[in-house]
Amino acid sequence: MPGSIRLFTNADLLSGGSVAALPAQAHYLGNVMRRGVGDAVLLFNGRDGEFHARITELRRDRCVLAVEAQTRAQAAEPDLWLVFALLKRDATDLVVEKATELGVSRLCPVITARTQSDRINPMRLTAIATEAAEQCERLSVPMLDAPVKLPDLLGRWPADRRLAAAMERVEAAQISGCAGVPIGALLVGPEGGFTPAELDALHRLAFVVAISLGPRILRAETAAIAGLALLQARGDMGVWP
Ligand code: SAM
């Protein structure tokens, strides 16, 4: 149903069941979208697919929905991770929203030598990712990791997951030149770029492939969005289960 309101829920979904929406969702349905009892909504939870549901009770901060027929079965989704150096708040918000739209399965914020921030507001970023997932019609919300230092992340990286490290001003292949190389994650640095020591460490790792996103120096958020769009366009996005 194009244009339907879609809501993410943590509840199990089954035809004939009922789901209590969160207070914020009740507010959104009643006060923002002016929906009422009897109106239809789509529900998904990242496990059971997507279901048609109907509002059976709606008050200021309480909404109950009757779950009706399944509209889409849960399908395997690309397993692509985005490793990104923390940026200023608005830029981080943008990266989380756009990465969700571009199908990323896991968001891995990292702290590098030149990152200007070392913390996130997980509830705020989860809300942004959830809203983006609801809007773009995906069936899951990406996982959000706690920020870790880049060397710690690289030290426990799964060796079979190729990490495409976006590097400006260095001799690196274009993504288009990596055809046939399955890539499981994209790494984007901070506004100040990676330090020479970080670049050296990345170059020494067997699971890292250095990639260029073209001759211009992109803002970090542009690099994340462009890199993910290019990976998606290759048609082999991520490691499939
Ligand atoms: N301050 C750095 C400089 O002037 O050289 C630029 C850093 S850039 C704003 C932030 C991040 O975006 C980089 O660490 C890199 O991961 C990515 N990036 C930007 N432009 C890129 C390009 N043309 N190719 C690959 N990665 C790029």
PDB file of N, CA, C and O and ligand atoms in Angstrom, residues 114 165-169 187-194 211-221 223-224, ligand 1:
ATOM      1  N   ARG A 114      41.476  12.062  14.911  1.00  0.00           N
ATOM      2  CA  ARG A 114      41.018  13.427  14.647  1.00  0.00           C
ATOM      3  C   ARG A 114      39.509  13.627  14.818  1.00  0.00           C
ATOM      4  O   ARG A 114      38.990  14.646  14.386  1.00  0.00           O
ATOM      5  N   ALA A 165      37.971   1.005   2.722  1.00  0.00           N
ATOM      6  CA  ALA A 165      38.328   2.228   3.461  1.00  0.00           C
ATOM      7  C   ALA A 165      38.418   3.382   2.477  1.00  0.00           C
ATOM      8  O   ALA A 165      39.278   3.369   1.575  1.00  0.00           O
ATOM      9  N   ALA A 166      37.537   4.364   2.636  1.00  0.00           N
ATOM     10  CA  ALA A 166      37.528   5.518   1.727  1.00  0.00           C
ATOM     11  C   ALA A 166      38.697   6.428   2.075  1.00  0.00           C
ATOM     12  O   ALA A 166      38.809   6.909   3.197  1.00  0.00           O
ATOM     13  N   MET A 167      39.585   6.615   1.089  1.00  0.00           N
ATOM     14  CA  MET A 167      40.797   7.414   1.335  1.00  0.00           C
ATOM     15  C   MET A 167      40.953   8.454   0.248  1.00  0.00           C
ATOM     16  O   MET A 167      41.021   8.106  -0.946  1.00  0.00           O
ATOM     17  N   GLU A 168      41.001   9.708   0.662  1.00  0.00           N
ATOM     18  CA  GLU A 168      41.232  10.782  -0.280  1.00  0.00           C
ATOM     19  C   GLU A 168      42.729  10.992  -0.437  1.00  0.00           C
ATOM     20  O   GLU A 168      43.492  10.596   0.440  1.00  0.00           O
ATOM     21  N   ARG A 169      43.133  11.590  -1.520  1.00  0.00           N
ATOM     22  CA  ARG A 169      44.527  11.991  -1.761  1.00  0.00           C
ATOM     23  C   ARG A 169      45.522  10.834  -1.730  1.00  0.00           C
ATOM     24  O   ARG A 169      46.704  11.052  -1.499  1.00  0.00           O
ATOM     25  N   LEU A 187      34.316   2.155   5.336  1.00  0.00           N
ATOM     26  CA  LEU A 187      34.899   2.984   6.404  1.00  0.00           C
ATOM     27  C   LEU A 187      35.103   4.400   5.888  1.00  0.00           C
ATOM     28  O   LEU A 187      35.705   4.592   4.823  1.00  0.00           O
ATOM     29  N   VAL A 188      34.587   5.373   6.633  1.00  0.00           N
ATOM     30  CA  VAL A 188      34.762   6.787   6.264  1.00  0.00           C
ATOM     31  C   VAL A 188      35.370   7.515   7.451  1.00  0.00           C
ATOM     32  O   VAL A 188      34.955   7.317   8.600  1.00  0.00           O
ATOM     33  N   GLY A 189      36.341   8.358   7.162  1.00  0.00           N
ATOM     34  CA  GLY A 189      37.073   9.058   8.217  1.00  0.00           C
ATOM     35  C   GLY A 189      36.389  10.333   8.679  1.00  0.00           C
ATOM     36  O   GLY A 189      35.319  10.707   8.199  1.00  0.00           O
ATOM     37  N   PRO A 190      37.040  11.038   9.620  1.00  0.00           N
ATOM     38  CA  PRO A 190      36.460  12.268  10.188  1.00  0.00           C
ATOM     39  C   PRO A 190      36.732  13.477   9.291  1.00  0.00           C
ATOM     40  O   PRO A 190      37.469  13.359   8.306  1.00  0.00           O
ATOM     41  N   GLU A 191      36.178  14.610   9.661  1.00  0.00           N
ATOM     42  CA  GLU A 191      36.370  15.838   8.878  1.00  0.00           C
ATOM     43  C   GLU A 191      37.851  16.127   8.622  1.00  0.00           C
ATOM     44  O   GLU A 191      38.229  16.564   7.550  1.00  0.00           O
ATOM     45  N   GLY A 192      38.674  15.851   9.607  1.00  0.00           N
ATOM     46  CA  GLY A 192      40.107  16.120   9.454  1.00  0.00           C
ATOM     47  C   GLY A 192      40.846  15.009   8.736  1.00  0.00           C
ATOM     48  O   GLY A 192      42.068  15.088   8.535  1.00  0.00           O
ATOM     49  N   GLY A 193      40.159  13.967   8.342  1.00  0.00           N
ATOM     50  CA  GLY A 193      40.783  12.834   7.641  1.00  0.00           C
ATOM     51  C   GLY A 193      41.513  11.897   8.595  1.00  0.00           C
ATOM     52  O   GLY A 193      41.628  12.156   9.802  1.00  0.00           O
ATOM     53  N   PHE A 194      42.015  10.777   8.050  1.00  0.00           N
ATOM     54  CA  PHE A 194      42.815   9.835   8.844  1.00  0.00           C
ATOM     55  C   PHE A 194      44.226  10.407   8.992  1.00  0.00           C
ATOM     56  O   PHE A 194      44.718  11.113   8.112  1.00  0.00           O
ATOM     57  N   ILE A 211      39.773   2.507  -1.111  1.00  0.00           N
ATOM     58  CA  ILE A 211      39.007   2.954  -2.281  1.00  0.00           C
ATOM     59  C   ILE A 211      38.971   4.481  -2.348  1.00  0.00           C
ATOM     60  O   ILE A 211      38.965   5.169  -1.338  1.00  0.00           O
ATOM     61  N   SER A 212      38.924   4.962  -3.592  1.00  0.00           N
ATOM     62  CA  SER A 212      38.779   6.392  -3.840  1.00  0.00           C
ATOM     63  C   SER A 212      37.340   6.658  -4.268  1.00  0.00           C
ATOM     64  O   SER A 212      36.719   5.824  -4.923  1.00  0.00           O
ATOM     65  N   LEU A 213      36.849   7.814  -3.878  1.00  0.00           N
ATOM     66  CA  LEU A 213      35.499   8.209  -4.313  1.00  0.00           C
ATOM     67  C   LEU A 213      35.604   9.355  -5.315  1.00  0.00           C
ATOM     68  O   LEU A 213      34.669  10.142  -5.467  1.00  0.00           O
ATOM     69  N   GLY A 214      36.727   9.438  -5.979  1.00  0.00           N
ATOM     70  CA  GLY A 214      36.881  10.462  -7.012  1.00  0.00           C
ATOM     71  C   GLY A 214      37.887  11.516  -6.623  1.00  0.00           C
ATOM     72  O   GLY A 214      38.437  11.489  -5.518  1.00  0.00           O
ATOM     73  N   PRO A 215      38.128  12.451  -7.535  1.00  0.00           N
ATOM     74  CA  PRO A 215      39.228  13.414  -7.347  1.00  0.00           C
ATOM     75  C   PRO A 215      38.935  14.542  -6.369  1.00  0.00           C
ATOM     76  O   PRO A 215      39.851  15.235  -5.933  1.00  0.00           O
ATOM     77  N   ARG A 216      37.670  14.743  -6.016  1.00  0.00           N
ATOM     78  CA  ARG A 216      37.358  15.862  -5.117  1.00  0.00           C
ATOM     79  C   ARG A 216      37.357  15.393  -3.658  1.00  0.00           C
ATOM     80  O   ARG A 216      37.077  14.231  -3.381  1.00  0.00           O
ATOM     81  N   ILE A 217      37.628  16.325  -2.762  1.00  0.00           N
ATOM     82  CA  ILE A 217      37.620  16.001  -1.328  1.00  0.00           C
ATOM     83  C   ILE A 217      36.196  16.228  -0.825  1.00  0.00           C
ATOM     84  O   ILE A 217      35.704  17.356  -0.789  1.00  0.00           O
ATOM     85  N   LEU A 218      35.552  15.149  -0.470  1.00  0.00           N
ATOM     86  CA  LEU A 218      34.138  15.207  -0.057  1.00  0.00           C
ATOM     87  C   LEU A 218      34.041  15.416   1.449  1.00  0.00           C
ATOM     88  O   LEU A 218      34.912  14.961   2.199  1.00  0.00           O
ATOM     89  N   ARG A 219      32.993  16.064   1.870  1.00  0.00           N
ATOM     90  CA  ARG A 219      32.724  16.093   3.312  1.00  0.00           C
ATOM     91  C   ARG A 219      32.492  14.650   3.745  1.00  0.00           C
ATOM     92  O   ARG A 219      32.051  13.813   2.941  1.00  0.00           O
ATOM     93  N   ALA A 220      32.759  14.363   5.007  1.00  0.00           N
ATOM     94  CA  ALA A 220      32.656  12.973   5.466  1.00  0.00           C
ATOM     95  C   ALA A 220      31.254  12.410   5.228  1.00  0.00           C
ATOM     96  O   ALA A 220      31.095  11.253   4.804  1.00  0.00           O
ATOM     97  N   GLU A 221      30.218  13.222   5.475  1.00  0.00           N
ATOM     98  CA  GLU A 221      28.858  12.710   5.302  1.00  0.00           C
ATOM     99  C   GLU A 221      28.556  12.445   3.823  1.00  0.00           C
ATOM    100  O   GLU A 221      27.886  11.473   3.472  1.00  0.00           O
ATOM    101  N   ALA A 223      30.855  11.582   1.657  1.00  0.00           N
ATOM    102  CA  ALA A 223      31.618  10.369   1.324  1.00  0.00           C
ATOM    103  C   ALA A 223      30.853   9.116   1.755  1.00  0.00           C
ATOM    104  O   ALA A 223      30.808   8.114   1.020  1.00  0.00           O
ATOM    105  N   ALA A 224      30.224   9.154   2.929  1.00  0.00           N
ATOM    106  CA  ALA A 224      29.466   7.982   3.401  1.00  0.00           C
ATOM    107  C   ALA A 224      28.296   7.693   2.459  1.00  0.00           C
ATOM    108  O   ALA A 224      28.080   6.546   2.039  1.00  0.00           O
TER     109      ALA A 224
HETATM  110  N1  SAM B   1      40.653  16.892   5.862  1.00  0.00           N
HETATM  111  C1  SAM B   1      40.970  15.965   4.817  1.00  0.00           C
HETATM  112  C2  SAM B   1      41.823  16.600   3.759  1.00  0.00           C
HETATM  113  O1  SAM B   1      41.645  17.790   3.548  1.00  0.00           O
HETATM  114  O2  SAM B   1      42.614  15.885   3.134  1.00  0.00           O
HETATM  115  C3  SAM B   1      39.682  15.483   4.172  1.00  0.00           C
HETATM  116  C4  SAM B   1      38.893  14.536   4.998  1.00  0.00           C
HETATM  117  S1  SAM B   1      37.302  14.206   4.285  1.00  0.00           S
HETATM  118  C5  SAM B   1      36.496  15.723   4.631  1.00  0.00           C
HETATM  119  C6  SAM B   1      36.567  13.075   5.395  1.00  0.00           C
HETATM  120  C7  SAM B   1      36.575  11.628   4.968  1.00  0.00           C
HETATM  121  O3  SAM B   1      35.795  11.457   3.804  1.00  0.00           O
HETATM  122  C8  SAM B   1      37.925  11.041   4.624  1.00  0.00           C
HETATM  123  O4  SAM B   1      38.623  10.588   5.757  1.00  0.00           O
HETATM  124  C9  SAM B   1      37.565   9.898   3.681  1.00  0.00           C
HETATM  125  O5  SAM B   1      37.214   8.745   4.396  1.00  0.00           O
HETATM  126  C10 SAM B   1      36.341  10.451   2.971  1.00  0.00           C
HETATM  127  N2  SAM B   1      36.626  11.063   1.665  1.00  0.00           N
HETATM  128  C11 SAM B   1      36.444  12.351   1.290  1.00  0.00           C
HETATM  129  N3  SAM B   1      36.741  12.526   0.004  1.00  0.00           N
HETATM  130  C12 SAM B   1      37.118  11.324  -0.481  1.00  0.00           C
HETATM  131  C13 SAM B   1      37.540  10.851  -1.764  1.00  0.00           C
HETATM  132  N4  SAM B   1      37.643  11.645  -2.807  1.00  0.00           N
HETATM  133  N5  SAM B   1      37.836   9.540  -1.868  1.00  0.00           N
HETATM  134  C14 SAM B   1      37.760   8.700  -0.809  1.00  0.00           C
HETATM  135  N6  SAM B   1      37.376   9.097   0.412  1.00  0.00           N
HETATM  136  C15 SAM B   1      37.048  10.383   0.576  1.00  0.00           C
END
